[in-house]
Every structure is written in structure tokens, then in C-alpha cells.
PDB file of C-alpha atoms and ligand atoms in Angstrom:
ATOM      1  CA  UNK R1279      17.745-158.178 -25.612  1.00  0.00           C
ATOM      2  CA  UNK R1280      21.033-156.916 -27.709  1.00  0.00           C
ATOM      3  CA  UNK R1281      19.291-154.087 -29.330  1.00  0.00           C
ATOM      4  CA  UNK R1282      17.895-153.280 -25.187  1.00  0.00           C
ATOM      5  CA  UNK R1283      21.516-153.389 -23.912  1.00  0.00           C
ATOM      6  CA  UNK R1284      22.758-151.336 -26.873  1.00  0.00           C
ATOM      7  CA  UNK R1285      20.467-148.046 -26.548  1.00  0.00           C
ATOM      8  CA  UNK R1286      21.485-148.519 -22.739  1.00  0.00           C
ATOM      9  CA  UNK R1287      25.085-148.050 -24.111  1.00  0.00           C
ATOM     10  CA  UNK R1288      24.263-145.756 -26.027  1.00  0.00           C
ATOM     11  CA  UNK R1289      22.623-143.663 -23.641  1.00  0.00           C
ATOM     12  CA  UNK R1290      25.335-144.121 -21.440  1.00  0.00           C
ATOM     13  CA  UNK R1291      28.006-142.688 -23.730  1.00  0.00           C
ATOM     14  CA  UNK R1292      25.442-139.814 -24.536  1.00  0.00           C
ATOM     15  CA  UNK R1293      24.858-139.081 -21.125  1.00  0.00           C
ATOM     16  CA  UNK R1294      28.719-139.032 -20.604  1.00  0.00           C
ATOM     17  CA  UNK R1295      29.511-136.793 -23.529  1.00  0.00           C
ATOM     18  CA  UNK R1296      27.315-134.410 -22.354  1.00  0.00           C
ATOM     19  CA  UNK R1297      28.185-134.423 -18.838  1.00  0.00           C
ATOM     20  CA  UNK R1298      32.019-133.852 -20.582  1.00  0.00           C
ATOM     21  CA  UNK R1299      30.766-131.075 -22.306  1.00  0.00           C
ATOM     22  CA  UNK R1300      28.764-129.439 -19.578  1.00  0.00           C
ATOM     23  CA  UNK R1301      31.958-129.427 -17.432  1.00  0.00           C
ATOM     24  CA  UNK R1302      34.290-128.561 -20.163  1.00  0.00           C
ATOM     25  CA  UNK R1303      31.593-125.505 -20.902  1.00  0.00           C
ATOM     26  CA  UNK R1304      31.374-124.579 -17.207  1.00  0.00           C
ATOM     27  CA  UNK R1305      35.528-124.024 -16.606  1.00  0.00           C
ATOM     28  CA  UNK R1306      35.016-121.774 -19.191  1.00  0.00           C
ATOM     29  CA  UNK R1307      36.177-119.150 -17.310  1.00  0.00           C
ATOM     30  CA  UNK R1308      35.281-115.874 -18.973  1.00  0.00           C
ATOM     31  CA  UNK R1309      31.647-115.243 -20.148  1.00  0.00           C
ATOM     32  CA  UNK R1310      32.897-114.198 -23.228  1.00  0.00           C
ATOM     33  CA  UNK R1311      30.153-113.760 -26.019  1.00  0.00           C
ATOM     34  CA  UNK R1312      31.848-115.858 -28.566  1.00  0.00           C
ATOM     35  CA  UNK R1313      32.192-119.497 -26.602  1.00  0.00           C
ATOM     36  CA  UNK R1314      28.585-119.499 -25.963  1.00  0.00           C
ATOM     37  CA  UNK R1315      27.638-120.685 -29.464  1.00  0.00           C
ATOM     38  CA  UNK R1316      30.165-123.886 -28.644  1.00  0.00           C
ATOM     39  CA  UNK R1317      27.919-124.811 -25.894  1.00  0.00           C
ATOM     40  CA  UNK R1318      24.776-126.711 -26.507  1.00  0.00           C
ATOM     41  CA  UNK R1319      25.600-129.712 -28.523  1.00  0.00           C
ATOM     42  CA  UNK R1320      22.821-131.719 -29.585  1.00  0.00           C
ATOM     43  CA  UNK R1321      20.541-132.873 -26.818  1.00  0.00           C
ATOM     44  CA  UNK R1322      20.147-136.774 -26.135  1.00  0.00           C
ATOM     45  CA  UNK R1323      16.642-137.520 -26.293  1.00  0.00           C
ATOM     46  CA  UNK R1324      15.558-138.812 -23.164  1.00  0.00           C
ATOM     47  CA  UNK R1325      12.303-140.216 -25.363  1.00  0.00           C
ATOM     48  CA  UNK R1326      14.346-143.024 -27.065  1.00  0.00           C
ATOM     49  CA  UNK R1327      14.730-144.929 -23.698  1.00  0.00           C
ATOM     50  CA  UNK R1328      10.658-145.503 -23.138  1.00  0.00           C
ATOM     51  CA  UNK R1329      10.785-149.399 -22.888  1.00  0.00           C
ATOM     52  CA  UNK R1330       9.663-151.115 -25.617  1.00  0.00           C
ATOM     53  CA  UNK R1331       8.398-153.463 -23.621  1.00  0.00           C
ATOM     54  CA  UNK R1332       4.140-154.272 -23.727  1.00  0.00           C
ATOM     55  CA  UNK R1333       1.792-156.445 -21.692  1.00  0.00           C
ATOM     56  CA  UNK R1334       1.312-159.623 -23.575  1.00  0.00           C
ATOM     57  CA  UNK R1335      -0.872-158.649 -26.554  1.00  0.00           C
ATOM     58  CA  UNK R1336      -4.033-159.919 -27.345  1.00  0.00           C
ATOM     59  CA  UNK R1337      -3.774-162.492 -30.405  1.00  0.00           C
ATOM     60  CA  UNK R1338      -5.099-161.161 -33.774  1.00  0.00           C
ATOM     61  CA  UNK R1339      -8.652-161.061 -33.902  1.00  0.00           C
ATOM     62  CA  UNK R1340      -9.684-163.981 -36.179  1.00  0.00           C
ATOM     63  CA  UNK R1341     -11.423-162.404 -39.090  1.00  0.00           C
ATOM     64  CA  UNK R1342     -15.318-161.896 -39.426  1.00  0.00           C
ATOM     65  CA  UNK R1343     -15.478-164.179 -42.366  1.00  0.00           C
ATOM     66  CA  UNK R1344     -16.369-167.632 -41.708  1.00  0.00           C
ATOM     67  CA  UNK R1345     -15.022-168.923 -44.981  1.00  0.00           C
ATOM     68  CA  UNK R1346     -11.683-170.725 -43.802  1.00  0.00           C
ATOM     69  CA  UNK R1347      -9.081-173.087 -45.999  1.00  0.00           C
ATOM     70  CA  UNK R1348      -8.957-176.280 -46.360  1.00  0.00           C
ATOM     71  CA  UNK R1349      -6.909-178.400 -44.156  1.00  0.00           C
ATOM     72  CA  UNK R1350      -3.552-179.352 -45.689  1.00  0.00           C
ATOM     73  CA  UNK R1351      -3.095-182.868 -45.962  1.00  0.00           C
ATOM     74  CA  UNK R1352       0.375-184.341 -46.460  1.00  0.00           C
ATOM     75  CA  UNK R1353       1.056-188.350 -45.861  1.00  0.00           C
ATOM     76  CA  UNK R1354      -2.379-189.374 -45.356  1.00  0.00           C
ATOM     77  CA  UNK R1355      -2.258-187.042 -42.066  1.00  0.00           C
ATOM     78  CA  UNK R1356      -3.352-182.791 -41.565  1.00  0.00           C
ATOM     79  CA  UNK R1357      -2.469-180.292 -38.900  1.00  0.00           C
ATOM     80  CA  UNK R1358      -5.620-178.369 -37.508  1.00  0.00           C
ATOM     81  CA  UNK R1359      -6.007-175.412 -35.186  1.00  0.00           C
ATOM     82  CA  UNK R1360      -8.434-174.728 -32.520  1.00  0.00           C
ATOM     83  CA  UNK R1361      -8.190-171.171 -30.925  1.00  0.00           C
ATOM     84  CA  UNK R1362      -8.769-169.657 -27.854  1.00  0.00           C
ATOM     85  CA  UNK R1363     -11.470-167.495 -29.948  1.00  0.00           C
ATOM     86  CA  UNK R1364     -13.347-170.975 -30.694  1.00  0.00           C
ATOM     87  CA  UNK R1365     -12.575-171.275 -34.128  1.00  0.00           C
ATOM     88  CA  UNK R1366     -10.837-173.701 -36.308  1.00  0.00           C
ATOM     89  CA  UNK R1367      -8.495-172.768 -38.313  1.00  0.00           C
ATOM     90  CA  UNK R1368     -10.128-174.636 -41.412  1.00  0.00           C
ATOM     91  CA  UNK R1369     -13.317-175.197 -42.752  1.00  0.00           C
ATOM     92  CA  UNK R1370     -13.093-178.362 -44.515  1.00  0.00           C
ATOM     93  CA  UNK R1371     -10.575-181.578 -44.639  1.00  0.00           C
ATOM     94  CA  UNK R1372     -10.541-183.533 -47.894  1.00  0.00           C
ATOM     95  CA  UNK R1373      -8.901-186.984 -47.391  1.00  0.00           C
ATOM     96  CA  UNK R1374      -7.059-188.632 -50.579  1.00  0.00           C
ATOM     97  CA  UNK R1375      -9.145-191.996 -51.454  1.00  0.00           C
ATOM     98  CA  UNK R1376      -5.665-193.339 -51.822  1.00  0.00           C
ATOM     99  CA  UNK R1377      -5.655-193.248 -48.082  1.00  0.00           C
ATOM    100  CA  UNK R1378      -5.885-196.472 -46.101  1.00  0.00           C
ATOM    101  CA  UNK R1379      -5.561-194.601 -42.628  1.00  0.00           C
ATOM    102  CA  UNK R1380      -5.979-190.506 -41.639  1.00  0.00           C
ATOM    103  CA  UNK R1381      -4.576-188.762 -39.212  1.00  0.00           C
ATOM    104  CA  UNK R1382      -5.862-185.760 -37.454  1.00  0.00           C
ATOM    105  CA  UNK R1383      -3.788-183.617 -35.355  1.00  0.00           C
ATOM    106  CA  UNK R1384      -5.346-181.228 -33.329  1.00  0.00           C
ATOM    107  CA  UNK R1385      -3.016-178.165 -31.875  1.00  0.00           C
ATOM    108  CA  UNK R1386      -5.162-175.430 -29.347  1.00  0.00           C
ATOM    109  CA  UNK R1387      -3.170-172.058 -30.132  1.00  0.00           C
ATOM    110  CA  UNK R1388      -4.521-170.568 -27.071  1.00  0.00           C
ATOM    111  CA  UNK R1389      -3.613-170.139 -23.830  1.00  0.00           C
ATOM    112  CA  UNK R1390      -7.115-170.834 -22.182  1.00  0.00           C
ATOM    113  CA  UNK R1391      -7.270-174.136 -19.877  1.00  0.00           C
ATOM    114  CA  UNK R1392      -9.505-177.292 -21.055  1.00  0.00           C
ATOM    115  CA  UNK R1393     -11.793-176.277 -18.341  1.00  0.00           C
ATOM    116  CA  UNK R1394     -12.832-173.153 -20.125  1.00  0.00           C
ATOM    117  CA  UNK R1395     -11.944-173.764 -23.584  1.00  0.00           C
ATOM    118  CA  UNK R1396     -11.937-176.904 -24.430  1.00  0.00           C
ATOM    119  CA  UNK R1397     -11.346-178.338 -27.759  1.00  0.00           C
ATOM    120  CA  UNK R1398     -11.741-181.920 -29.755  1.00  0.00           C
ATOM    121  CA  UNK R1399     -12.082-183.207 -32.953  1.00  0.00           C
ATOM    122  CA  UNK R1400     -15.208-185.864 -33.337  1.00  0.00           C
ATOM    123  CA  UNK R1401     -16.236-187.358 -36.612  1.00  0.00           C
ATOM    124  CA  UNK R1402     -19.729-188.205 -37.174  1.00  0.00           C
ATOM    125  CA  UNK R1403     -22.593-188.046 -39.880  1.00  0.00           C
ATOM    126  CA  UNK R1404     -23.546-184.923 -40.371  1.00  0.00           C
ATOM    127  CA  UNK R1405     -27.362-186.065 -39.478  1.00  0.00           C
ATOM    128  CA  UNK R1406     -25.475-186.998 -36.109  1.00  0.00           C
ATOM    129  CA  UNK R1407     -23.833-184.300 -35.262  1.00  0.00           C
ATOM    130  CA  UNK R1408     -26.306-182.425 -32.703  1.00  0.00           C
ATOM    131  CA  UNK R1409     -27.179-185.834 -31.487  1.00  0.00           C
ATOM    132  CA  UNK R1410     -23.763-186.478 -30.087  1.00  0.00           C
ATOM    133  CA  UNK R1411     -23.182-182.719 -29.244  1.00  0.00           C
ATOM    134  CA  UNK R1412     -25.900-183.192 -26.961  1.00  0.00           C
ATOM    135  CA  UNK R1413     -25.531-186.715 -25.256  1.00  0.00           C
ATOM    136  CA  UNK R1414     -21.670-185.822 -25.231  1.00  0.00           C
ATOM    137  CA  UNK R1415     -22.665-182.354 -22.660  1.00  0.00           C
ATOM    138  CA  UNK R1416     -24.360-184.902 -20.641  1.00  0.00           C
ATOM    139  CA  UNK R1417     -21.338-187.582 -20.286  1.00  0.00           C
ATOM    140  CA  UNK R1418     -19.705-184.481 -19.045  1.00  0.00           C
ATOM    141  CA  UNK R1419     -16.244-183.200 -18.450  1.00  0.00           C
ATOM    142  CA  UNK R1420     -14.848-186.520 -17.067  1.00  0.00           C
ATOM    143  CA  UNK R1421     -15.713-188.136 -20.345  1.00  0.00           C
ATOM    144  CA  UNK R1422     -14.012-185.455 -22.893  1.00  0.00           C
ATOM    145  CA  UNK R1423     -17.856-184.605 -23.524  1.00  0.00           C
ATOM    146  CA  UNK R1424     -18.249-187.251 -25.813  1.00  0.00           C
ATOM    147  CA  UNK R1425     -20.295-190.496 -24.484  1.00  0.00           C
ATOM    148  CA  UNK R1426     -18.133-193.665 -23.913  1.00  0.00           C
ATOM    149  CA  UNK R1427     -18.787-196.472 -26.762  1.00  0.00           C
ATOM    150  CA  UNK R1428     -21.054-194.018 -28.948  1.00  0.00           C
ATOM    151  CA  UNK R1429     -21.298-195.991 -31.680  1.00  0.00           C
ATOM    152  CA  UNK R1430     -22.026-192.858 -34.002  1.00  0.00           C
ATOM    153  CA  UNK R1431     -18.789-191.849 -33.161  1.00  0.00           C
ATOM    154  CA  UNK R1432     -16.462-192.196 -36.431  1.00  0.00           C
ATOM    155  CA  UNK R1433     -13.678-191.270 -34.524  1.00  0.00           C
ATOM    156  CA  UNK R1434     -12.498-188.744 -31.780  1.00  0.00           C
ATOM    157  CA  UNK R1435      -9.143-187.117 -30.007  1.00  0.00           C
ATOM    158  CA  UNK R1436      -9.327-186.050 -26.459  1.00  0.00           C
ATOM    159  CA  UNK R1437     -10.377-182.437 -25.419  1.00  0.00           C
ATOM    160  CA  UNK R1438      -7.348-180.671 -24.953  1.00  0.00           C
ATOM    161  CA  UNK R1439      -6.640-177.034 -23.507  1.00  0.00           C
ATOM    162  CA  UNK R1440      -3.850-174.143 -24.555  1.00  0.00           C
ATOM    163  CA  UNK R1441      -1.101-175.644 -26.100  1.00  0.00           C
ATOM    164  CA  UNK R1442      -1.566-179.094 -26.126  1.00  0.00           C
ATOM    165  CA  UNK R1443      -1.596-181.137 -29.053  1.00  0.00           C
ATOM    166  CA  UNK R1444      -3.501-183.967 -29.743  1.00  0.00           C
ATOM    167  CA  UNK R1445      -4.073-186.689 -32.592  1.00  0.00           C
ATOM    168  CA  UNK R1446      -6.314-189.361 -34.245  1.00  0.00           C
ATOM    169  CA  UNK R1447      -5.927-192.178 -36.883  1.00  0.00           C
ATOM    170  CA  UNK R1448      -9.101-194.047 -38.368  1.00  0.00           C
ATOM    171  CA  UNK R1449      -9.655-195.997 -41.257  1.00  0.00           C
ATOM    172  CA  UNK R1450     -10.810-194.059 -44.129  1.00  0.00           C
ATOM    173  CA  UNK R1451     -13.183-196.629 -44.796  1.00  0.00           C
ATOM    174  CA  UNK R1452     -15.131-195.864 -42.416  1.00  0.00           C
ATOM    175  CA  UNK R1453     -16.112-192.173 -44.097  1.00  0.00           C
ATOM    176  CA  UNK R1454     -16.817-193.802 -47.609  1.00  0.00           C
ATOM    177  CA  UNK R1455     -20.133-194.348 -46.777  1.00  0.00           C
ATOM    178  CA  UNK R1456     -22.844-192.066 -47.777  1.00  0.00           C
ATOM    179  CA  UNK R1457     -22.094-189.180 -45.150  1.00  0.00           C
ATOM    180  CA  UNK R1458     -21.648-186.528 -45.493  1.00  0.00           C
ATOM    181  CA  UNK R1459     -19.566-186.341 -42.517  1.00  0.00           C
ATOM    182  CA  UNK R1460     -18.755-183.744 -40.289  1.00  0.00           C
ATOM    183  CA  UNK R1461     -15.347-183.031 -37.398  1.00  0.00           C
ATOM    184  CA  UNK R1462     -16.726-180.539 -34.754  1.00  0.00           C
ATOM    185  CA  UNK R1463     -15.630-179.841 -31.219  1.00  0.00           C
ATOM    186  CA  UNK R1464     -17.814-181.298 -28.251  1.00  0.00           C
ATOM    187  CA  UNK R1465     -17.378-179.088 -25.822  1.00  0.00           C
ATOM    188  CA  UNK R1466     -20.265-177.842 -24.880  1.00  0.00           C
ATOM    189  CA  UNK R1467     -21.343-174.952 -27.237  1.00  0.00           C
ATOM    190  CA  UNK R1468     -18.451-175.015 -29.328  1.00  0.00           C
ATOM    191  CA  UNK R1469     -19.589-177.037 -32.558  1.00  0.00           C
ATOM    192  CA  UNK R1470     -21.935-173.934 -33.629  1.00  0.00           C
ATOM    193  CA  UNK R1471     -18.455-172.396 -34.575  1.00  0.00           C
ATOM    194  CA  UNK R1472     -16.152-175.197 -34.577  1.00  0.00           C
ATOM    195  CA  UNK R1473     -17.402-177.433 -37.291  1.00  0.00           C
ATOM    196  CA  UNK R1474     -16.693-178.264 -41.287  1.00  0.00           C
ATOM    197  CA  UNK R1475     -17.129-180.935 -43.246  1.00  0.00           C
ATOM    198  CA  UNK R1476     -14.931-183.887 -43.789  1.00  0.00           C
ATOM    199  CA  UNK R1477     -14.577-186.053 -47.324  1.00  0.00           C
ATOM    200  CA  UNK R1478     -13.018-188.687 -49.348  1.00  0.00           C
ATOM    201  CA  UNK R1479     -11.813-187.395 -52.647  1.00  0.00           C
TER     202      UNK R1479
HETATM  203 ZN1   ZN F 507     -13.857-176.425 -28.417  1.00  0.00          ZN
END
């Protein structure tokens, strides 16, 4: 905004200058051949006031690489990403053994609505996984796409949409078992992207 208003100003006083000069030049009265070379002052370029201005850019393309980090975990408790481009931002989430409860807190970057691009975060055994992918499409939209009182269900968030935030606490207990375990997103289609594995370390 300040550096906008200033090249106005700037153009302003350039445009007045000039128009000074062009007067000044013109009462000139005789067309003597020695004034002309006081005439032309520099020109103000009239290509420093395009607007700077763009249509809201597309985010970053996510790289082709599926390798992605692993989650941060501070406190017992990690930030994740889900993306308009259906991605996760990590790969993997390693929870401290130390940990009594985790916390997962899902934030959808995007802009997309939760019709379109939904996103979740649903803990199961690995071996589970497509099992509750699949009986989760079928509970449908109403249900977050993940069926009421699925007992394979380690733990879930809702589905959320662009810029909404979400979270989830469970017992770490209850991934000590012999997993491994996987966090995917339910919505339908989304887990062949949005998956990674979940541990106790
Ligand atoms: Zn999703």
C-alpha cells in the first residue's frame, strides 16, 4: 500500500516537473539554436506505473517427490497439513513412548470447500486401512466418511475444508500394539495420496 501511494507521488511530481518544464520551454520566445539543448529533460517512464497488482496466484506446486518429513512433535502433540493438492504435508508421525496422550492437529491450507476437498486424519492398522476407506465412502458425507462406532477406528478428527483446523487426542496406548499403524484421509479417494505411517518410539 505505502510503496503504491508513493510511485503515485512520485509520478505526480514527475508529471508536474515536466509539465513546468514544457511551459517554461514553450515561452521561450525566440527559436534560438542554443536553448533547444535545455529542453528535453529526462522522460518519466510511463512503464513504472503498470500495477503490480496479480490475480491470486496459484499456490506452489507441491513437489513430485513423495518423500515428505516427519511430523514435528512438541508436548506430546504435532501440527499436520492437508492441501488443496491432496497431500499431507508429512509422511510419517513418530510419537515419544513417554507419551501418555497425542494430539493431532489437522490444518487444510487450501481454499477448496469440504465438499470437494475434504480432509481427516483416521488412525487404523495398516491391514485396516482400505477396509475403513471403503465402509467410510459408504457412511457418506453426513458421517465425515468414516462409519459411526467402527471399532477399527484408533482414532479420528472431523473432515474439514480450506482453512479450518481441526484436532484429536488418544491414548498412546492404544498404538503400542503390534500395528503398524497408519493416519490417512477418508474422503473418498484421498488416502492413495494422503497416508503415512504412525509409531511409538
Ligand atoms: Zn482428504
Amino acid at each position: 500500500m505505502n510503496s503504491k501511494m508513493t510511485v503515485l507521488a512520485l509520478a505526480c511530481v514527475l508529471a508536474l516537473s515536466a509539465c513546468s518544464d514544457n511551459s517554461s520551454s514553450s515561452t521561450a520566445p525566440g527559436a534560438t539554436p542554443s536553448t533547444t539543448a535545455s529542453a528535453p529533460m529526462e522522460a518519466p517512464a510511463p512503464a513504472a506505473s503498470t500495477p503490480a497488482a496479480s490475480p491470486a496466484a496459484p499456490p506452489a506446486a507441491t513437489p513430485a517427490t513423495n518423500e515428505k518429513p516427519t511430523a514435528v512433535v512438541t508436548d506430546c502433540a504435532t501440527e499436520i497439513e492437508g492441501s488443496d493438492a491432496m497431500q499431507y504435508n508429512v509422511s510419517s508421525i513418530v510419537v515419544p513412548a513417554s507419551c501418555k496422550d497425542f494430539k493431532i492437529t489437522l490444518k487444510h491450507t487450501g481454499t477448496m470447500p469440504v465438499s470437494a476437498m475434504g480432509h481427516d486424519v483416521v488412525i487404523t492398522e495398516a491391514s485396516d486401512m482400505k477396509a475403513v476407506e471403503a465402509d467410510g465412502a459408504t457412511a457418506g458425507a453426513t458421517d465425515g466418511y468414516v462409519k459411526p462406532d467402527d471399532s477399527r477406528v484408533i482414532a479420528h478428527t472431523k473432515l474439514i475444508g480450506g482453512g479450518e483446523t481441526t484436532s484429536v487426542s488418544f491414548p498412546v496406548s492404544k498404538i503400542q500394539g503390534d500395528g503398524p499403524y497408519e493416519f490417512f484421509c477418508s474422503f473418498p479417494g484421498h488416502a492413495a495420496l494422503m497416508h503415512g505411517s504412525i509409531s511409538v518410539q
